Amino acid sequence: MIKISEYTVRRLSTYRRILEELLADRIDVVSSAQLAELSGTNPAQVRKDLSYFGNFGKRGSGYRVEVLCQRIRSILGIEGTWRVVLVGAGNLGTALFSYKDFSRHGFQIVAILDSDPEKTGQTWDGVEVSPVKDAERVVRKTKAEVAIVSTPAVSAQSVVDRLVAAGIRGVLNFAPCKLEVPAQVELRNVNITIELEGLSFAMRSADEAAK
Amino acid sequence: MIKISEYTVRRLSTYRRILEELLADRIDVVSSAQLAELSGTNPAQVRKDLSYFGNFGKRGSGYRVEVLCQRIRSILGIEGTWRVVLVGAGNLGTALFSYKDFSRHGFQIVAILDSDPEKTGQTWDGVEVSPVKDAERVVRKTKAEVAIVSTPAVSAQSVVDRLVAAGIRGVLNFAPCKLEVPAQVELRNVNITIELEGLSFAMRSADEAAK
DNA sequence: CGCTGTGAATGTATTCACAGCG
DNA sequence: CGCTGTGAATACATTCACAGCG
């Protein structure tokens, strides 16, 4: 089994979104050229990405939208539902909780943790906000497998350690810090400051070039 | 002038954060090995990244934390302040507005746009929420250079077109869609669903491997 | 004929390994 | 001697170009 790069996986995710849009538009068949155009890449890349997983297309015509979409959902492992614990019920946590896009696509928030006694005990849309000290119990009870961390940087590592101990297998980290997790636990970081500083660098470089 | 890769720029941003933490801890000097350890990369990478911009280190000892931090801030173009317009004052927009981390590091929200008449006219912490129809006027008046887009996917492109027409030079897009901007406008995308699906793929792959 | 699927070629990023300075 | 700075080597990702199928 050859190793699939993270770049390929990210593009698959993009193809999936586009295929669902095509599906909604009652488009039946799509070529690698069209899919490339819509996702901002090139046809060879699309075909190469898909070829790692099988021969999904039909020569001469292209890919059946519905079939390909279902296949990608299966490859990504989002046919079923992942159970998510949201850690940190501040502004960002609230925003993520009410962000319905990923809840529609296989990620269901089943528990919320926060350290603020004002918040713990509340119920958001049927989901209880529990104190961080109950992290292990809550993860086990709800069978959460994924954690979304939107706590301040200082508290992130300690709560992640406890989630991992309780059996969490994937972490999406919004806190601006490096998290240590065991190799068998998957980790992705989203860091808004890095993105903004990347923009800043590019804008500044454009200024230099213009001089 | 050689081209700097986006990967290098992202790491510079990470180094900057760590250097500021070291600075707060009154650490004077740091080696590429230490910086690599703290940022999750390797010493050669750190030295290579920095070498694109000059010779900042001292052989035998390492890098002066304060000097290096200042140099990186300058390279990233975050010595001054970038003026930001926040587009979309929903849950995510609210979270981003109150997220003080990047406002502390050179990005200041000077305007907010939203299409909801309930929100327009409000003032958040001294910043007025204006209707999207006034986009051009607001961007020009506030001299905003960067836009953070946290609208629904369907409205993102049309408002970005208008921001670009009004002179915006950088866009950080949180809407789950592809945005078209002219080549001279910088664009970064943050897509939470892609990150979650990446986690899902990796967790699922781990399951396969275990069988 | 039009498209996919893919080995080969290219382009890009990372890592090695060591010369050279403080 | 310990570290940086860097060309050379390697690893990895993308793109080309075409054989082959529907």
mmCIF file of N, CA and C in Angstrom, chain B residues 78-149:
data_model
loop_
_atom_site.group_PDB
_atom_site.id
_atom_site.type_symbol
_atom_site.label_atom_id
_atom_site.label_comp_id
_atom_site.label_asym_id
_atom_site.label_seq_id
_atom_site.Cartn_x
_atom_site.Cartn_y
_atom_site.Cartn_z
ATOM 1 N N ILE B 78 5.221 42.715 9.526
ATOM 2 C CA ILE B 78 4.261 42.991 10.608
ATOM 3 C C ILE B 78 4.854 43.912 11.660
ATOM 4 N N GLU B 79 5.780 44.777 11.204
ATOM 5 C CA GLU B 79 6.284 45.791 12.136
ATOM 6 C C GLU B 79 5.206 46.827 12.391
ATOM 7 N N GLY B 80 4.531 47.198 11.327
ATOM 8 C CA GLY B 80 3.460 48.183 11.446
ATOM 9 C C GLY B 80 2.131 47.494 11.680
ATOM 10 N N THR B 81 1.061 48.113 11.223
ATOM 11 C CA THR B 81 -0.273 47.541 11.407
ATOM 12 C C THR B 81 -0.971 47.429 10.065
ATOM 13 N N TRP B 82 -1.579 46.289 9.813
ATOM 14 C CA TRP B 82 -2.424 46.129 8.634
ATOM 15 C C TRP B 82 -3.853 46.427 9.046
ATOM 16 N N ARG B 83 -4.566 47.136 8.200
ATOM 17 C CA ARG B 83 -5.943 47.506 8.492
ATOM 18 C C ARG B 83 -6.864 46.466 7.838
ATOM 19 N N VAL B 84 -7.735 45.894 8.657
ATOM 20 C CA VAL B 84 -8.527 44.738 8.228
ATOM 21 C C VAL B 84 -10.016 45.069 8.220
ATOM 22 N N VAL B 85 -10.693 44.638 7.163
ATOM 23 C CA VAL B 85 -12.155 44.699 7.170
ATOM 24 C C VAL B 85 -12.678 43.277 7.366
ATOM 25 N N LEU B 86 -13.554 43.138 8.352
ATOM 26 C CA LEU B 86 -14.152 41.841 8.646
ATOM 27 C C LEU B 86 -15.486 41.768 7.915
ATOM 28 N N VAL B 87 -15.640 40.765 7.068
ATOM 29 C CA VAL B 87 -16.858 40.659 6.259
ATOM 30 C C VAL B 87 -17.667 39.470 6.746
ATOM 31 N N GLY B 88 -18.830 39.754 7.302
ATOM 32 C CA GLY B 88 -19.674 38.699 7.855
ATOM 33 C C GLY B 88 -19.582 38.732 9.375
ATOM 34 N N ALA B 89 -20.642 39.182 9.998
ATOM 35 C CA ALA B 89 -20.635 39.363 11.444
ATOM 36 C C ALA B 89 -21.478 38.296 12.126
ATOM 37 N N GLY B 90 -21.413 37.091 11.580
ATOM 38 C CA GLY B 90 -22.129 35.965 12.192
ATOM 39 C C GLY B 90 -21.328 35.390 13.339
ATOM 40 N N ASN B 91 -21.563 34.133 13.624
ATOM 41 C CA ASN B 91 -20.865 33.495 14.743
ATOM 42 C C ASN B 91 -19.355 33.526 14.577
ATOM 43 N N LEU B 92 -18.896 33.130 13.392
ATOM 44 C CA LEU B 92 -17.461 33.086 13.173
ATOM 45 C C LEU B 92 -16.865 34.488 13.158
ATOM 46 N N GLY B 93 -17.549 35.402 12.492
ATOM 47 C CA GLY B 93 -17.071 36.779 12.453
ATOM 48 C C GLY B 93 -16.935 37.357 13.854
ATOM 49 N N THR B 94 -17.929 37.082 14.685
ATOM 50 C CA THR B 94 -17.888 37.556 16.067
ATOM 51 C C THR B 94 -16.674 36.979 16.791
ATOM 52 N N ALA B 95 -16.455 35.682 16.572
ATOM 53 C CA ALA B 95 -15.322 35.024 17.228
ATOM 54 C C ALA B 95 -14.011 35.649 16.769
ATOM 55 N N LEU B 96 -13.893 35.872 15.471
ATOM 56 C CA LEU B 96 -12.656 36.444 14.944
ATOM 57 C C LEU B 96 -12.464 37.859 15.465
ATOM 58 N N PHE B 97 -13.567 38.604 15.554
ATOM 59 C CA PHE B 97 -13.453 39.980 16.038
ATOM 60 C C PHE B 97 -12.889 40.012 17.451
ATOM 61 N N SER B 98 -13.338 39.083 18.262
ATOM 62 C CA SER B 98 -12.912 39.122 19.659
ATOM 63 C C SER B 98 -11.644 38.314 19.917
ATOM 64 N N TYR B 99 -11.074 37.767 18.853
ATOM 65 C CA TYR B 99 -9.848 36.993 19.004
ATOM 66 C C TYR B 99 -8.673 37.961 19.030
ATOM 67 N N LYS B 100 -8.152 38.188 20.212
ATOM 68 C CA LYS B 100 -7.188 39.278 20.383
ATOM 69 C C LYS B 100 -5.771 38.923 19.942
ATOM 70 N N ASP B 101 -5.543 37.649 19.672
ATOM 71 C CA ASP B 101 -4.177 37.242 19.383
ATOM 72 C C ASP B 101 -3.612 37.929 18.148
ATOM 73 N N PHE B 102 -4.368 37.951 17.064
ATOM 74 C CA PHE B 102 -3.790 38.583 15.874
ATOM 75 C C PHE B 102 -3.906 40.102 15.918
ATOM 76 N N SER B 103 -4.878 40.622 16.675
ATOM 77 C CA SER B 103 -4.936 42.080 16.805
ATOM 78 C C SER B 103 -3.710 42.581 17.577
ATOM 79 N N ARG B 104 -3.176 41.734 18.446
ATOM 80 C CA ARG B 104 -1.941 42.099 19.147
ATOM 81 C C ARG B 104 -0.734 42.033 18.224
ATOM 82 N N HIS B 105 -0.857 41.333 17.119
ATOM 83 C CA HIS B 105 0.312 41.123 16.269
ATOM 84 C C HIS B 105 0.215 41.757 14.898
ATOM 85 N N GLY B 106 -0.329 42.948 14.856
ATOM 86 C CA GLY B 106 -0.221 43.717 13.627
ATOM 87 C C GLY B 106 -1.442 43.734 12.729
ATOM 88 N N PHE B 107 -2.556 43.147 13.160
ATOM 89 C CA PHE B 107 -3.758 43.170 12.330
ATOM 90 C C PHE B 107 -4.905 43.782 13.124
ATOM 91 N N GLN B 108 -5.371 44.928 12.633
ATOM 92 C CA GLN B 108 -6.374 45.681 13.369
ATOM 93 C C GLN B 108 -7.669 45.754 12.570
ATOM 94 N N ILE B 109 -8.746 45.287 13.160
ATOM 95 C CA ILE B 109 -10.026 45.352 12.455
ATOM 96 C C ILE B 109 -10.571 46.767 12.527
ATOM 97 N N VAL B 110 -10.719 47.385 11.355
ATOM 98 C CA VAL B 110 -11.137 48.787 11.301
ATOM 99 C C VAL B 110 -12.545 48.944 10.738
ATOM 100 N N ALA B 111 -13.107 47.836 10.243
ATOM 101 C CA ALA B 111 -14.463 47.924 9.701
ATOM 102 C C ALA B 111 -15.100 46.545 9.704
ATOM 103 N N ILE B 112 -16.416 46.528 9.809
ATOM 104 C CA ILE B 112 -17.161 45.275 9.774
ATOM 105 C C ILE B 112 -18.302 45.446 8.773
ATOM 106 N N LEU B 113 -18.481 44.461 7.933
ATOM 107 C CA LEU B 113 -19.585 44.496 6.963
ATOM 108 C C LEU B 113 -20.513 43.324 7.213
ATOM 109 N N ASP B 114 -21.812 43.581 7.109
ATOM 110 C CA ASP B 114 -22.776 42.477 7.218
ATOM 111 C C ASP B 114 -24.034 42.887 6.463
ATOM 112 N N SER B 115 -24.786 41.890 6.012
ATOM 113 C CA SER B 115 -25.992 42.223 5.252
ATOM 114 C C SER B 115 -27.243 42.227 6.127
ATOM 115 N N ASP B 116 -27.120 41.772 7.354
ATOM 116 C CA ASP B 116 -28.273 41.706 8.260
ATOM 117 C C ASP B 116 -28.584 43.102 8.828
ATOM 118 N N PRO B 117 -29.783 43.641 8.498
ATOM 119 C CA PRO B 117 -30.138 44.994 8.969
ATOM 120 C C PRO B 117 -30.209 45.093 10.491
ATOM 121 N N GLU B 118 -30.375 43.960 11.151
ATOM 122 C CA GLU B 118 -30.370 43.965 12.623
ATOM 123 C C GLU B 118 -28.989 44.345 13.164
ATOM 124 N N LYS B 119 -27.976 43.988 12.394
ATOM 125 C CA LYS B 119 -26.613 44.213 12.883
ATOM 126 C C LYS B 119 -26.033 45.537 12.406
ATOM 127 N N THR B 120 -26.365 45.913 11.175
ATOM 128 C CA THR B 120 -25.771 47.133 10.647
ATOM 129 C C THR B 120 -26.237 48.330 11.470
ATOM 130 N N GLY B 121 -25.295 49.229 11.708
ATOM 131 C CA GLY B 121 -25.587 50.379 12.561
ATOM 132 C C GLY B 121 -25.060 50.175 13.960
ATOM 133 N N GLN B 122 -24.886 48.924 14.367
ATOM 134 C CA GLN B 122 -24.280 48.665 15.681
ATOM 135 C C GLN B 122 -22.822 49.099 15.686
ATOM 136 N N THR B 123 -22.296 49.266 16.868
ATOM 137 C CA THR B 123 -20.874 49.558 17.003
ATOM 138 C C THR B 123 -20.270 48.537 17.948
ATOM 139 N N TRP B 124 -19.273 47.831 17.469
ATOM 140 C CA TRP B 124 -18.611 46.807 18.292
ATOM 141 C C TRP B 124 -17.275 47.361 18.724
ATOM 142 N N ASP B 125 -17.200 47.670 20.037
ATOM 143 C CA ASP B 125 -15.894 48.069 20.543
ATOM 144 C C ASP B 125 -15.326 49.240 19.733
ATOM 145 N N GLY B 126 -16.212 50.129 19.332
ATOM 146 C CA GLY B 126 -15.761 51.297 18.578
ATOM 147 C C GLY B 126 -15.715 51.117 17.072
ATOM 148 N N VAL B 127 -16.005 49.911 16.592
ATOM 149 C CA VAL B 127 -15.960 49.656 15.152
ATOM 150 C C VAL B 127 -17.384 49.506 14.627
ATOM 151 N N GLU B 128 -17.702 50.283 13.615
ATOM 152 C CA GLU B 128 -19.058 50.295 13.104
ATOM 153 C C GLU B 128 -19.347 49.083 12.212
ATOM 154 N N VAL B 129 -20.555 48.524 12.347
ATOM 155 C CA VAL B 129 -20.993 47.452 11.440
ATOM 156 C C VAL B 129 -21.775 48.104 10.313
ATOM 157 N N SER B 130 -21.239 48.022 9.085
ATOM 158 C CA SER B 130 -21.872 48.683 7.946
ATOM 159 C C SER B 130 -22.521 47.665 7.021
ATOM 160 N N PRO B 131 -23.532 48.111 6.270
ATOM 161 C CA PRO B 131 -24.170 47.189 5.317
ATOM 162 C C PRO B 131 -23.219 46.872 4.160
ATOM 163 N N VAL B 132 -23.345 45.667 3.644
ATOM 164 C CA VAL B 132 -22.461 45.226 2.561
ATOM 165 C C VAL B 132 -22.576 46.155 1.352
ATOM 166 N N LYS B 133 -23.749 46.722 1.160
ATOM 167 C CA LYS B 133 -23.908 47.615 -0.001
ATOM 168 C C LYS B 133 -22.978 48.821 0.066
ATOM 169 N N ASP B 134 -22.468 49.127 1.273
ATOM 170 C CA ASP B 134 -21.528 50.251 1.396
ATOM 171 C C ASP B 134 -20.074 49.803 1.324
ATOM 172 N N ALA B 135 -19.839 48.566 0.893
ATOM 173 C CA ALA B 135 -18.484 47.990 0.925
ATOM 174 C C ALA B 135 -17.410 48.934 0.386
ATOM 175 N N GLU B 136 -17.609 49.420 -0.837
ATOM 176 C CA GLU B 136 -16.595 50.271 -1.466
ATOM 177 C C GLU B 136 -16.306 51.500 -0.602
ATOM 178 N N ARG B 137 -17.378 52.166 -0.189
ATOM 179 C CA ARG B 137 -17.219 53.392 0.598
ATOM 180 C C ARG B 137 -16.442 53.106 1.891
ATOM 181 N N VAL B 138 -16.825 52.038 2.565
ATOM 182 C CA VAL B 138 -16.213 51.717 3.856
ATOM 183 C C VAL B 138 -14.734 51.367 3.701
ATOM 184 N N VAL B 139 -14.421 50.554 2.688
ATOM 185 C CA VAL B 139 -13.019 50.179 2.471
ATOM 186 C C VAL B 139 -12.182 51.429 2.197
ATOM 187 N N ARG B 140 -12.712 52.301 1.365
ATOM 188 C CA ARG B 140 -11.948 53.506 1.028
ATOM 189 C C ARG B 140 -11.792 54.403 2.246
ATOM 190 N N LYS B 141 -12.890 54.567 3.000
ATOM 191 C CA LYS B 141 -12.831 55.484 4.143
ATOM 192 C C LYS B 141 -11.854 54.966 5.202
ATOM 193 N N THR B 142 -11.896 53.655 5.456
ATOM 194 C CA THR B 142 -11.061 53.124 6.541
ATOM 195 C C THR B 142 -9.669 52.733 6.052
ATOM 196 N N LYS B 143 -9.450 52.823 4.748
ATOM 197 C CA LYS B 143 -8.157 52.439 4.157
ATOM 198 C C LYS B 143 -7.794 50.983 4.471
ATOM 199 N N ALA B 144 -8.795 50.136 4.569
ATOM 200 C CA ALA B 144 -8.528 48.715 4.842
ATOM 201 C C ALA B 144 -7.782 48.097 3.677
ATOM 202 N N GLU B 145 -6.822 47.252 3.982
ATOM 203 C CA GLU B 145 -5.988 46.624 2.952
ATOM 204 C C GLU B 145 -6.217 45.113 2.892
ATOM 205 N N VAL B 146 -6.725 44.568 3.996
ATOM 206 C CA VAL B 146 -6.915 43.125 4.114
ATOM 207 C C VAL B 146 -8.383 42.856 4.450
ATOM 208 N N ALA B 147 -8.941 41.797 3.869
ATOM 209 C CA ALA B 147 -10.306 41.400 4.213
ATOM 210 C C ALA B 147 -10.306 40.001 4.821
ATOM 211 N N ILE B 148 -11.059 39.833 5.889
ATOM 212 C CA ILE B 148 -11.301 38.497 6.421
ATOM 213 C C ILE B 148 -12.745 38.159 6.105
ATOM 214 N N VAL B 149 -12.922 37.110 5.314
ATOM 215 C CA VAL B 149 -14.248 36.771 4.804
ATOM 216 C C VAL B 149 -14.840 35.618 5.613
#
